[in-house]
Amino acid sequence: SAVSHCITSLEKQFGFPLFYRSRNGVKLTYEGEVILNYVQTILHFEEQINELVMKVNIIEKGIVRIGAFSSVCINWMPDIIKSFYEKYPKIKIRILEGDYNHIFEWFKQGIIDIGFVTLSIGENFNGIELYKDPLMCVTPADFVPKNKTYVTIDDIKDKQIIMQGEEFDIEAQLFLKKNGINVNKKFKIVDDASLVAIVESGIGISIIADLALKKLNFNVKIYPIEPCEYRIIKLISLDVNKMTPACKKMFNHVVSYMKDNGLINI
């Protein structure tokens, strides 16, 4: 009876009968045969869609586009990518490197799926705060602060401060501005290594996040700042219900990698 009710409703919707009905049973009308061909085509495509969905979820195919700034690309992404490929070899990864503002714009425009930003940029975006990265004072090798092991505002307020452009290291720029310290704007530097090399030459000092200094090898001194200042690194993404299966896997993998390696310190 349920099937009969559905067929009757279809016939009313279409405006013509789909079956000849007799005591011997039912037979498709000409219009019913034409409709049946289309129905079979639709069912065939539905099967293909279901198969594709299964491949994405079970065989794990797809593409994930990740935005990251330099220090994350250098220190974290190589191991993250390697360990992810070991689990999901058929998911492709695209890495876009840029400054905070680039990543912010790429995410808004849908160019990347997930991105590493700092809290000052990504505060209003969905995601998870991962890492509290202390700001450090980088000085020439012969510089010694008053307290020997750390730097205060008094130690650096009269020094020549060299920084990257304003689109880089926003937290360091805000720290200096808050404390009334001027930056030498003659330099337009976009690379952490180049900045440290200039400090090494004795031209001035700089404020750089600790993560950016991890794999640099220069003859400089690196001092913590008192009181401590930080940048907070955040992994942003779409809402979980809007992420593709591949993107969900990458997002969860990054968080797991950070936890397993003791890198989440918030």
Backbone as JSON, one array per atom type, in Angstrom:
{
  "sequence": "SAVSHCITSLEKQFGFPLFYRSRNGVKLTYEGEVILNYVQTILHFEEQINELVMKVNIIEKGIVRIGAFSSVCINWMPDIIKSFYEKYPKIKIRILEGDYNHIFEWFKQGIIDIGFVTLSIGENFNGIELYKDPLMCVTPADFVPKNKTYVTIDDIKDKQIIMQGEEFDIEAQLFLKKNGINVNKKFKIVDDASLVAIVESGIGISIIADLALKKLNFNVKIYPIEPCEYRIIKLISLDVNKMTPACKKMFNHVVSYMKDNGLINI",
  "N": [[0.83, -1.22, 0.0], [2.01, 1.17, 0.71], [3.83, 1.59, -1.38], [2.06, 1.81, -3.54], [0.75, 4.15, -2.81], [2.88, 6.02, -3.04], [3.39, 5.87, -5.81], [0.97, 6.77, -6.87], [0.98, 9.36, -5.91], [3.19, 10.4, -7.35], [2.17, 10.22, -9.96], [0.09, 12.07, -9.81], [1.6, 14.34, -9.39], [3.13, 14.46, -11.78], [1.16, 14.52, -13.7], [0.23, 12.61, -15.44], [-0.46, 9.08, -16.07], [1.69, 6.44, -14.86], [1.55, 3.74, -14.99], [-0.26, 1.05, -16.57], [-3.07, -0.38, -15.25], [-4.47, -3.51, -14.47], [-6.45, -6.54, -14.08], [-4.58, -8.49, -14.25], [-2.29, -7.39, -13.28], [0.23, -4.82, -13.34], [1.52, -2.54, -15.84], [4.09, -0.68, -17.37], [3.37, 2.52, -18.7], [3.95, 4.26, -21.85], [5.02, 6.78, -21.21], [5.81, 6.19, -18.65], [7.9, 4.39, -19.12], [9.78, 6.06, -20.33], [10.31, 7.84, -18.2], [11.37, 5.98, -16.42], [13.88, 5.35, -17.55], [15.31, 7.72, -17.06], [15.21, 7.72, -14.27], [16.72, 5.46, -13.71], [19.21, 6.34, -14.63], [19.68, 8.44, -12.84], [19.87, 6.97, -10.44], [22.14, 5.52, -11.03], [24.14, 7.53, -11.09], [23.91, 8.33, -8.46], [24.92, 6.09, -7.16], [27.57, 6.27, -8.03], [28.33, 8.66, -6.78], [28.09, 7.91, -4.1], [30.08, 5.96, -4.01], [32.33, 7.56, -4.46], [32.26, 9.16, -2.16], [32.76, 7.2, -0.25], [35.37, 6.51, -0.99], [36.74, 8.86, -0.37], [36.38, 8.98, 2.4], [37.17, 6.44, 3.34], [39.31, 5.34, 1.77], [40.77, 7.57, 1.85], [41.35, 10.07, 0.27], [42.16, 13.27, -1.19], [42.77, 16.86, -0.95], [44.68, 19.06, 1.0], [45.11, 22.36, 1.94], [47.47, 24.4, 3.36], [48.26, 27.23, 5.27], [51.12, 28.92, 6.44], [53.48, 30.66, 8.51], [57.01, 31.61, 8.4], [58.66, 30.53, 10.61], [57.1, 28.43, 11.59], [56.92, 26.86, 9.29], [59.59, 26.05, 9.08], [60.26, 24.78, 11.54], [58.16, 23.05, 12.37], [56.5, 22.06, 10.24], [57.9, 20.18, 8.44], [58.12, 17.68, 9.9], [55.45, 17.3, 10.55], [54.24, 17.0, 8.02], [55.62, 14.73, 7.06], [54.91, 12.7, 8.96], [52.17, 12.74, 8.6], [51.86, 11.89, 5.92], [52.7, 9.27, 6.22], [50.51, 8.1, 7.43], [48.37, 8.82, 5.76], [48.81, 8.44, 2.77], [47.62, 9.06, 0.33], [46.43, 11.51, 0.43], [46.85, 14.75, -0.66], [49.07, 17.47, 0.02], [49.26, 20.96, 0.21], [51.41, 23.63, 0.73], [51.4, 26.97, 1.7], [53.43, 29.66, 2.16], [53.69, 32.59, 4.1], [53.36, 35.97, 5.46], [51.68, 36.98, 8.54], [49.4, 38.5, 7.76], [49.05, 37.75, 5.09], [48.29, 35.04, 5.4], [45.94, 35.33, 6.84], [44.31, 36.68, 4.94], [44.32, 34.78, 2.85], [42.92, 32.72, 4.07], [40.4, 33.89, 4.55], [39.59, 34.22, 1.9], [39.3, 31.64, 1.06], [41.46, 30.32, -0.02], [43.22, 28.8, 1.42], [42.8, 25.95, 3.61], [43.31, 25.41, 6.31], [45.18, 27.24, 8.78], [48.19, 28.56, 10.23], [48.36, 31.07, 12.52], [48.88, 34.05, 14.49], [47.46, 34.89, 17.68], [46.7, 37.55, 17.71], [45.9, 38.05, 15.12], [44.16, 35.94, 14.48], [42.08, 35.85, 16.34], [39.25, 35.96, 16.18], [38.56, 33.77, 14.7], [37.52, 30.39, 14.09], [39.13, 27.68, 15.75], [42.12, 26.45, 17.39], [44.13, 27.33, 20.13], [47.58, 26.88, 20.28], [50.32, 27.28, 21.08], [52.44, 29.04, 23.2], [54.65, 31.41, 22.53], [57.6, 32.75, 23.52], [58.82, 36.12, 23.36], [62.06, 37.14, 22.43], [65.14, 38.86, 23.12], [67.52, 39.74, 20.82], [70.91, 40.21, 20.5], [74.11, 41.79, 19.64], [77.16, 39.88, 20.07], [78.78, 40.98, 22.06], [77.18, 42.35, 23.79], [75.95, 43.02, 27.04], [73.43, 42.78, 29.34], [72.16, 44.72, 32.14], [71.27, 43.01, 34.18], [72.53, 40.72, 33.57], [71.48, 38.05, 32.82], [69.0, 38.43, 31.67], [66.89, 40.71, 29.8], [65.69, 44.0, 30.24], [63.3, 46.7, 29.75], [64.69, 49.06, 30.25], [67.27, 48.33, 29.52], [67.24, 48.34, 26.76], [66.01, 50.62, 25.76], [67.39, 52.82, 24.75], [68.78, 51.82, 22.64], [69.59, 51.02, 19.19], [66.98, 49.74, 17.4], [66.25, 47.1, 15.33], [63.96, 45.8, 13.07], [61.74, 43.46, 11.39], [59.45, 44.18, 8.64], [56.32, 45.93, 9.32], [54.26, 44.15, 8.92], [55.19, 41.77, 9.8], [55.95, 39.8, 12.72], [54.04, 40.93, 14.59], [53.35, 41.02, 17.31], [55.8, 41.6, 18.55], [56.27, 44.12, 17.51], [54.11, 45.49, 18.67], [54.78, 45.26, 21.35], [57.12, 46.84, 21.5], [56.08, 49.32, 20.74], [54.21, 49.75, 22.78], [55.91, 50.21, 24.89], [57.11, 52.53, 24.21], [59.34, 52.5, 22.49], [61.29, 53.25, 19.76], [61.58, 52.11, 16.37], [64.12, 51.41, 13.99], [63.42, 52.35, 10.85], [64.65, 52.24, 8.45], [65.45, 49.89, 7.42], [64.18, 47.22, 5.46], [63.2, 44.3, 6.03], [62.53, 40.9, 5.45], [63.1, 38.39, 6.27], [63.94, 36.1, 8.82], [66.57, 35.11, 9.27], [68.15, 36.95, 7.87], [67.67, 39.23, 9.38], [68.81, 38.55, 11.89], [71.44, 38.26, 11.09], [72.12, 40.9, 10.53], [71.98, 41.97, 13.1], [74.08, 40.52, 14.23], [76.24, 41.79, 13.05], [76.55, 44.02, 14.56], [75.1, 46.33, 14.24], [72.67, 46.86, 15.49], [70.0, 45.88, 17.79], [67.41, 43.35, 18.2], [63.97, 42.26, 18.51], [62.67, 39.14, 18.65], [60.59, 36.32, 18.08], [60.9, 33.3, 19.95], [60.65, 30.78, 18.61], [61.35, 31.38, 16.01], [64.04, 31.54, 16.15], [65.13, 29.08, 16.51], [66.55, 27.36, 14.66], [68.62, 28.86, 13.73], [71.97, 29.88, 13.28], [74.06, 31.94, 14.49], [76.58, 34.29, 15.57], [75.53, 35.6, 18.07], [73.91, 37.01, 21.0], [71.21, 35.76, 22.94], [68.58, 36.8, 24.8], [66.11, 36.35, 27.36], [63.13, 38.32, 27.93], [62.21, 40.51, 30.5], [59.46, 42.0, 32.09], [57.98, 38.89, 30.92], [57.07, 38.55, 27.48], [54.79, 37.43, 24.96], [53.96, 35.69, 21.88], [51.02, 34.16, 20.76], [50.45, 31.22, 19.15], [48.09, 30.08, 16.86], [45.96, 27.6, 15.45], [43.9, 27.87, 12.8], [40.69, 27.18, 11.33], [37.93, 26.14, 9.19], [34.55, 25.78, 10.45], [33.96, 22.65, 12.06], [31.94, 21.16, 10.84], [31.97, 22.03, 8.27], [34.36, 21.39, 7.16], [36.3, 19.43, 4.87], [36.68, 15.81, 4.71], [39.45, 15.18, 4.41], [40.66, 17.54, 5.28], [39.81, 17.63, 7.94], [41.2, 15.43, 8.93], [43.85, 16.33, 8.69], [43.82, 18.62, 10.36], [43.25, 17.44, 12.88], [45.49, 15.81, 13.0], [47.62, 17.63, 13.19], [47.11, 18.77, 15.7], [47.35, 16.47, 17.3], [50.02, 15.8, 16.79], [51.34, 18.02, 17.92], [50.61, 17.68, 20.6], [51.69, 15.12, 21.18], [54.39, 15.64, 20.95], [54.89, 17.32, 23.0], [54.44, 20.05, 22.57], [52.28, 21.71, 22.86], [51.6, 24.26, 24.92], [49.74, 25.7, 26.28]],
  "CA": [[0.0, 0.0, 0.0], [2.9, 2.34, 0.75], [4.34, 1.78, -2.74], [0.95, 2.3, -4.35], [0.53, 5.55, -2.44], [3.96, 6.81, -3.63], [3.21, 5.93, -7.26], [-0.19, 7.63, -7.11], [1.42, 10.74, -5.67], [4.0, 10.77, -8.49], [1.3, 10.42, -11.13], [-0.6, 13.35, -9.62], [2.61, 15.4, -9.57], [3.51, 14.53, -13.19], [-0.02, 14.84, -14.52], [-0.1, 11.5, -16.35], [-0.25, 7.79, -15.41], [2.94, 5.74, -15.1], [1.26, 2.31, -15.17], [-1.57, 0.51, -16.91], [-3.48, -1.3, -14.2], [-5.49, -4.48, -14.88], [-6.56, -7.67, -13.15], [-3.37, -9.3, -14.37], [-1.17, -6.68, -12.69], [0.5, -3.48, -13.85], [2.51, -2.45, -16.9], [4.49, 0.7, -17.59], [2.94, 3.26, -19.87], [5.08, 4.77, -22.63], [5.6, 7.85, -20.41], [6.46, 5.54, -17.51], [9.17, 3.82, -19.59], [10.71, 7.19, -20.51], [10.69, 8.27, -16.86], [12.19, 4.93, -15.82], [15.25, 5.51, -18.05], [15.93, 8.82, -16.31], [15.36, 7.28, -12.88], [17.87, 4.54, -13.66], [20.41, 7.17, -14.77], [19.88, 9.14, -11.56], [20.34, 5.99, -9.47], [23.52, 5.18, -11.39], [24.99, 8.62, -10.61], [23.88, 8.29, -7.0], [25.87, 5.06, -6.76], [28.91, 6.81, -8.24], [28.58, 9.64, -5.71], [28.31, 7.15, -2.86], [31.4, 5.33, -4.12], [33.32, 8.63, -4.28], [32.25, 9.51, -0.74], [33.45, 6.11, 0.45], [36.81, 6.62, -1.28], [37.28, 9.99, 0.38], [36.35, 8.68, 3.83], [37.82, 5.18, 3.69], [40.61, 5.26, 1.1], [41.43, 8.79, 2.28], [41.9, 10.91, -0.79], [41.79, 14.67, -1.08], [43.83, 17.86, -0.93], [44.62, 20.0, 2.12], [45.94, 23.54, 1.69], [47.84, 24.92, 4.68], [49.02, 28.47, 5.3], [52.0, 28.98, 7.62], [54.58, 31.62, 8.44], [58.33, 31.02, 8.22], [59.18, 29.71, 11.71], [56.31, 27.19, 11.63], [57.35, 26.06, 8.14], [60.93, 25.5, 9.32], [60.39, 23.97, 12.74], [57.1, 22.07, 12.61], [55.85, 21.46, 9.08], [58.53, 18.98, 7.87], [57.73, 16.47, 10.64], [53.99, 17.15, 10.44], [53.96, 16.46, 6.69], [56.16, 13.37, 6.97], [54.1, 11.78, 9.75], [50.82, 12.68, 8.0], [51.94, 11.04, 4.73], [52.81, 7.88, 6.65], [49.16, 7.63, 7.73], [47.43, 9.1, 4.67], [49.67, 8.69, 1.61], [46.88, 9.49, -0.87], [45.96, 12.88, 0.59], [47.87, 15.69, -1.1], [49.24, 18.64, 0.87], [49.8, 22.17, -0.41], [51.85, 24.58, 1.75], [51.59, 28.35, 1.27], [54.15, 30.4, 3.2], [53.52, 34.04, 4.01], [53.29, 36.62, 6.76], [50.39, 36.8, 9.21], [48.32, 39.09, 6.98], [48.81, 36.89, 3.92], [47.55, 33.85, 5.82], [44.61, 35.83, 7.2], [43.57, 36.94, 3.71], [44.14, 33.51, 2.14], [41.86, 31.96, 4.75], [39.12, 34.56, 4.28], [39.25, 34.03, 0.5], [39.15, 30.22, 0.78], [42.64, 29.81, -0.73], [43.74, 27.74, 2.28], [41.79, 25.28, 4.43], [43.69, 25.67, 7.69], [46.33, 28.14, 8.78], [48.85, 28.95, 11.47], [48.43, 32.52, 12.69], [49.0, 34.4, 15.91], [46.16, 35.24, 18.25], [46.37, 38.93, 17.35], [45.25, 38.02, 13.8], [43.13, 34.9, 14.37], [41.26, 35.8, 17.55], [37.83, 35.76, 15.91], [38.37, 32.63, 13.82], [37.43, 29.07, 14.7], [40.41, 26.98, 15.79], [42.64, 26.08, 18.7], [45.41, 27.94, 20.51], [48.54, 25.79, 20.41], [51.69, 27.47, 21.54], [52.83, 30.35, 23.72], [56.02, 31.56, 22.04], [58.14, 33.95, 24.16], [59.65, 37.05, 22.6], [63.44, 37.17, 22.93], [65.98, 39.98, 22.67], [68.72, 39.26, 20.13], [71.9, 41.3, 20.56], [75.48, 41.41, 19.26], [77.8, 38.98, 21.04], [79.45, 41.7, 23.16], [76.2, 43.08, 24.61], [75.64, 42.4, 28.32], [72.44, 43.59, 30.05], [72.45, 45.05, 33.53], [71.0, 41.86, 35.05], [73.36, 39.62, 33.06], [70.81, 36.89, 32.19], [67.77, 38.82, 30.98], [66.83, 42.09, 29.33], [64.53, 44.81, 30.61], [63.08, 47.86, 28.89], [65.78, 50.02, 30.48], [68.47, 47.88, 28.8], [67.15, 48.49, 25.29], [65.24, 51.8, 25.34], [68.24, 53.76, 24.02], [69.52, 51.09, 21.61], [69.0, 51.0, 17.85], [66.16, 48.54, 17.26], [66.04, 46.73, 13.93], [62.88, 44.81, 13.01], [61.15, 43.21, 10.07], [58.37, 45.11, 8.33], [55.22, 45.94, 10.28], [53.38, 43.0, 8.7], [55.83, 40.63, 10.45], [56.17, 39.9, 14.17], [53.14, 41.98, 15.07], [53.42, 41.1, 18.77], [57.04, 42.3, 18.9], [56.05, 45.53, 17.18], [53.2, 46.04, 19.68], [55.55, 45.33, 22.59], [57.99, 48.01, 21.42], [55.24, 50.52, 20.71], [53.64, 49.91, 24.12], [56.94, 50.71, 25.8], [57.65, 53.78, 23.69], [60.64, 52.28, 21.87], [61.23, 53.46, 18.31], [62.24, 51.12, 15.5], [64.79, 51.95, 12.82], [62.61, 51.95, 9.71], [65.43, 52.29, 7.21], [65.61, 48.52, 6.93], [62.96, 46.51, 5.06], [63.69, 42.92, 6.1], [61.41, 39.95, 5.47], [63.61, 37.07, 6.6], [64.5, 36.05, 10.18], [68.01, 34.93, 9.2], [68.74, 38.23, 7.46], [67.57, 40.14, 10.51], [69.8, 38.15, 12.89], [72.75, 38.56, 10.52], [72.37, 42.33, 10.72], [72.28, 42.13, 14.52], [75.42, 39.96, 14.43], [77.23, 42.76, 12.59], [76.71, 45.07, 15.57], [74.36, 47.54, 13.88], [71.6, 47.1, 16.45], [69.43, 44.7, 18.42], [66.08, 43.07, 17.68], [63.05, 41.45, 19.32], [62.25, 38.07, 17.76], [59.97, 35.18, 18.77], [61.85, 32.21, 20.21], [60.56, 29.73, 17.6], [62.04, 31.85, 14.8], [65.49, 31.48, 16.38], [65.51, 27.7, 16.85], [67.51, 26.71, 13.76], [69.55, 29.85, 13.22], [73.29, 29.72, 13.91], [74.84, 33.17, 14.33], [77.33, 34.69, 16.76], [74.75, 36.62, 18.76], [73.37, 36.63, 22.31], [69.75, 35.72, 22.98], [68.17, 36.98, 26.19], [64.68, 36.5, 27.64], [62.71, 39.67, 28.3], [61.45, 40.62, 31.75], [58.56, 40.85, 32.22], [57.86, 38.09, 29.69], [56.09, 38.87, 26.45], [54.58, 36.23, 24.13], [52.97, 35.6, 20.82], [50.3, 32.9, 20.88], [50.22, 30.64, 17.82], [46.77, 29.45, 16.79], [45.62, 26.89, 14.22], [42.53, 28.24, 12.45], [40.05, 26.32, 10.33], [36.49, 26.27, 9.09], [33.8, 24.99, 11.42], [34.18, 21.22, 11.83], [30.89, 20.63, 9.95], [32.22, 22.53, 6.92], [35.65, 20.89, 6.68], [36.32, 18.17, 4.13], [37.3, 14.73, 5.5], [40.91, 15.3, 4.38], [41.02, 18.68, 6.12], [39.61, 17.2, 9.34], [42.31, 14.54, 9.29], [45.05, 17.15, 8.87], [43.65, 19.44, 11.56], [43.42, 16.56, 14.04], [46.87, 15.32, 13.02], [48.47, 18.7, 13.69], [46.89, 18.87, 17.15], [47.94, 15.27, 17.91], [51.49, 15.94, 16.68], [51.77, 18.99, 18.91], [50.46, 17.07, 21.93], [52.63, 14.0, 21.33], [55.75, 16.16, 21.06], [54.97, 18.25, 24.13], [54.56, 21.4, 22.06], [51.15, 22.53, 23.3], [51.98, 24.76, 26.24], [48.69, 26.63, 26.73]],
  "C": [[0.86, 1.26, 0.0], [3.44, 2.65, -0.64], [3.26, 2.35, -3.66], [0.68, 3.78, -4.08], [1.59, 6.45, -3.07], [3.77, 6.98, -5.13], [2.04, 6.85, -7.62], [0.18, 9.09, -6.93], [2.28, 11.25, -6.83], [3.15, 11.08, -9.71], [0.54, 11.73, -11.02], [0.36, 14.51, -9.87], [2.97, 15.58, -11.03], [2.34, 14.92, -14.09], [-0.36, 13.78, -15.55], [0.19, 10.18, -15.64], [1.1, 7.18, -15.8], [2.72, 4.27, -15.39], [-0.15, 2.12, -15.74], [-1.91, -0.5, -15.83], [-4.59, -2.21, -14.72], [-5.55, -5.6, -13.84], [-5.29, -8.52, -13.16], [-2.13, -8.62, -13.78], [-1.02, -5.28, -13.27], [1.57, -3.54, -14.93], [2.82, -0.98, -17.11], [3.81, 1.29, -18.81], [4.17, 3.72, -20.64], [5.79, 5.86, -21.83], [6.36, 7.27, -19.21], [7.81, 4.95, -17.91], [10.22, 4.92, -19.79], [11.22, 7.67, -19.15], [11.64, 7.26, -16.22], [13.65, 5.04, -16.28], [15.99, 6.61, -17.3], [16.17, 8.43, -14.85], [16.57, 6.36, -12.74], [19.19, 5.3, -13.79], [20.73, 7.9, -13.46], [20.42, 8.18, -10.51], [21.79, 5.58, -9.73], [24.49, 6.25, -10.87], [25.02, 8.67, -9.09], [24.86, 7.25, -6.48], [27.3, 5.56, -6.92], [29.29, 7.81, -7.15], [28.88, 8.93, -4.4], [29.67, 6.47, -2.86], [32.51, 6.35, -3.9], [33.43, 9.04, -2.81], [32.99, 8.45, 0.06], [34.96, 6.17, 0.23], [37.45, 7.73, -0.46], [37.4, 9.64, 1.86], [37.14, 7.45, 4.22], [39.21, 5.07, 3.07], [41.43, 6.53, 1.39], [42.16, 9.5, 1.15], [41.47, 12.35, -0.54], [43.01, 15.56, -1.1], [43.61, 18.77, 0.28], [45.59, 21.14, 1.83], [46.18, 24.24, 3.03], [48.64, 26.21, 4.51], [49.86, 28.54, 6.56], [53.07, 30.04, 7.41], [55.91, 30.89, 8.61], [58.74, 30.08, 9.35], [58.4, 28.42, 11.89], [56.71, 26.28, 10.48], [58.68, 25.36, 8.41], [60.93, 24.47, 10.44], [59.36, 22.85, 12.87], [56.64, 21.33, 11.36], [56.57, 20.24, 8.5], [58.1, 17.69, 8.56], [56.23, 16.23, 10.56], [53.63, 16.51, 9.11], [54.41, 15.01, 6.59], [55.28, 12.38, 7.72], [52.69, 11.66, 9.2], [50.82, 11.77, 6.78], [52.07, 9.56, 5.09], [51.44, 7.28, 6.95], [48.23, 7.72, 6.53], [48.19, 9.42, 3.38], [48.94, 9.22, 0.38], [46.28, 10.88, -0.73], [47.11, 13.83, 0.25], [47.89, 16.92, -0.19], [49.84, 19.78, 0.06], [50.16, 23.15, 0.71], [52.03, 25.96, 1.11], [52.24, 29.11, 2.42], [53.96, 31.89, 3.0], [53.55, 34.66, 5.39], [51.89, 36.46, 7.33], [49.23, 37.31, 8.35], [48.01, 38.29, 5.73], [47.92, 35.71, 4.31], [46.11, 34.21, 6.16], [43.75, 36.03, 5.94], [43.32, 35.66, 2.92], [43.0, 32.7, 2.75], [40.49, 32.57, 4.46], [38.65, 34.3, 2.85], [39.06, 32.56, 0.12], [40.32, 29.62, 0.01], [43.3, 28.7, 0.09], [42.61, 27.18, 3.13], [42.05, 25.49, 5.92], [44.94, 26.54, 7.68], [46.88, 28.36, 10.18], [48.93, 30.47, 11.5], [48.73, 32.79, 14.16], [47.65, 34.92, 16.38], [45.74, 36.65, 17.87], [45.66, 39.02, 16.01], [44.03, 37.1, 13.82], [42.17, 34.81, 15.53], [39.81, 35.44, 17.26], [37.54, 34.59, 14.98], [38.29, 31.34, 14.62], [38.79, 28.39, 14.69], [40.84, 26.67, 17.2], [43.98, 26.78, 18.94], [46.39, 26.83, 20.87], [49.74, 26.11, 21.27], [51.93, 28.9, 21.99], [54.33, 30.52, 23.46], [56.64, 32.85, 22.61], [58.94, 34.82, 23.19], [61.03, 37.13, 23.26], [64.15, 38.41, 22.38], [67.26, 39.42, 22.08], [69.7, 40.43, 20.02], [73.22, 40.85, 19.97], [76.14, 40.64, 20.4], [78.42, 39.71, 22.23], [78.48, 42.47, 24.06], [75.91, 42.3, 25.89], [74.62, 43.29, 29.05], [72.8, 43.79, 31.51], [72.31, 43.84, 34.44], [71.65, 40.58, 34.54], [72.6, 38.55, 32.27], [69.5, 37.23, 31.49], [67.79, 40.32, 30.68], [65.56, 42.76, 29.85], [64.38, 45.97, 29.62], [64.22, 48.88, 29.04], [67.05, 49.64, 29.71], [68.43, 48.26, 27.32], [66.52, 49.8, 24.83], [66.08, 52.81, 24.55], [69.05, 53.1, 22.91], [68.82, 51.23, 20.25], [68.28, 49.67, 17.65], [65.9, 48.29, 15.77], [65.0, 45.6, 13.88], [62.52, 44.51, 11.56], [60.07, 44.24, 9.82], [57.22, 44.95, 9.3], [54.26, 44.76, 10.11], [53.95, 41.72, 9.32], [55.91, 40.89, 11.95], [55.34, 41.01, 14.8], [53.24, 42.14, 16.59], [54.67, 41.84, 19.23], [56.9, 43.79, 18.62], [55.17, 46.2, 18.24], [53.92, 46.21, 21.02], [56.43, 46.58, 22.59], [57.18, 49.3, 21.47], [54.67, 50.82, 22.1], [54.64, 50.52, 25.09], [57.67, 51.94, 25.27], [59.01, 53.66, 23.05], [60.51, 52.4, 20.35], [62.04, 52.42, 17.56], [62.91, 51.85, 14.34], [64.07, 51.43, 11.57], [63.35, 52.04, 8.38], [65.57, 50.91, 6.58], [64.25, 47.94, 6.57], [63.34, 45.04, 4.93], [62.49, 41.98, 6.2], [61.83, 38.56, 5.95], [64.27, 37.08, 7.98], [66.02, 35.96, 10.15], [68.72, 36.23, 8.81], [68.75, 39.23, 8.61], [68.64, 39.82, 11.56], [71.22, 38.44, 12.38], [73.11, 40.03, 10.69], [72.69, 42.63, 12.18], [73.7, 41.65, 14.81], [76.51, 40.98, 14.05], [77.45, 43.9, 13.56], [75.92, 46.33, 15.29], [73.28, 47.87, 14.91], [71.15, 45.82, 17.1], [68.02, 44.5, 17.87], [65.27, 42.27, 18.7], [62.44, 40.42, 18.38], [61.64, 36.94, 18.59], [60.95, 34.01, 18.84], [61.84, 31.15, 19.11], [61.33, 30.1, 16.34], [63.56, 31.74, 14.93], [66.03, 30.06, 16.5], [66.61, 27.13, 15.96], [68.47, 27.7, 13.1], [70.87, 29.75, 13.98], [74.15, 30.95, 13.61], [75.55, 33.48, 15.65], [76.63, 35.89, 17.41], [74.39, 36.11, 20.15], [71.84, 36.69, 22.24], [69.32, 35.75, 24.43], [66.64, 36.96, 26.3], [64.38, 37.92, 28.07], [61.92, 39.6, 29.6], [60.78, 41.98, 31.82], [58.34, 40.17, 30.88], [56.76, 38.61, 28.77], [55.99, 37.65, 25.52], [53.8, 36.57, 22.86], [52.31, 34.24, 20.98], [49.95, 32.4, 19.49], [48.93, 29.83, 17.84], [46.6, 28.76, 15.45], [44.16, 27.18, 13.92], [42.0, 27.34, 11.35], [38.59, 26.73, 10.18], [35.84, 25.53, 10.24], [33.9, 23.52, 11.05], [33.17, 20.63, 10.86], [31.09, 21.06, 8.5], [33.53, 22.03, 6.33], [35.47, 19.61, 5.88], [36.93, 17.09, 5.01], [38.82, 14.84, 5.55], [41.38, 16.43, 5.29], [40.87, 18.34, 7.6], [40.78, 16.34, 9.8], [43.59, 15.34, 9.54], [44.96, 17.98, 10.13], [43.89, 18.61, 12.81], [44.85, 16.04, 14.16], [47.81, 16.38, 13.57], [48.35, 18.79, 15.21], [47.53, 17.68, 17.87], [49.46, 15.34, 17.9], [52.01, 16.89, 17.76], [51.69, 18.42, 20.32], [51.52, 16.0, 22.16], [54.06, 14.47, 21.52], [55.91, 17.22, 22.16], [55.03, 19.7, 23.73], [53.37, 22.31, 22.45], [51.44, 22.96, 24.73], [50.98, 25.8, 26.77], [47.63, 25.85, 27.52]]
}
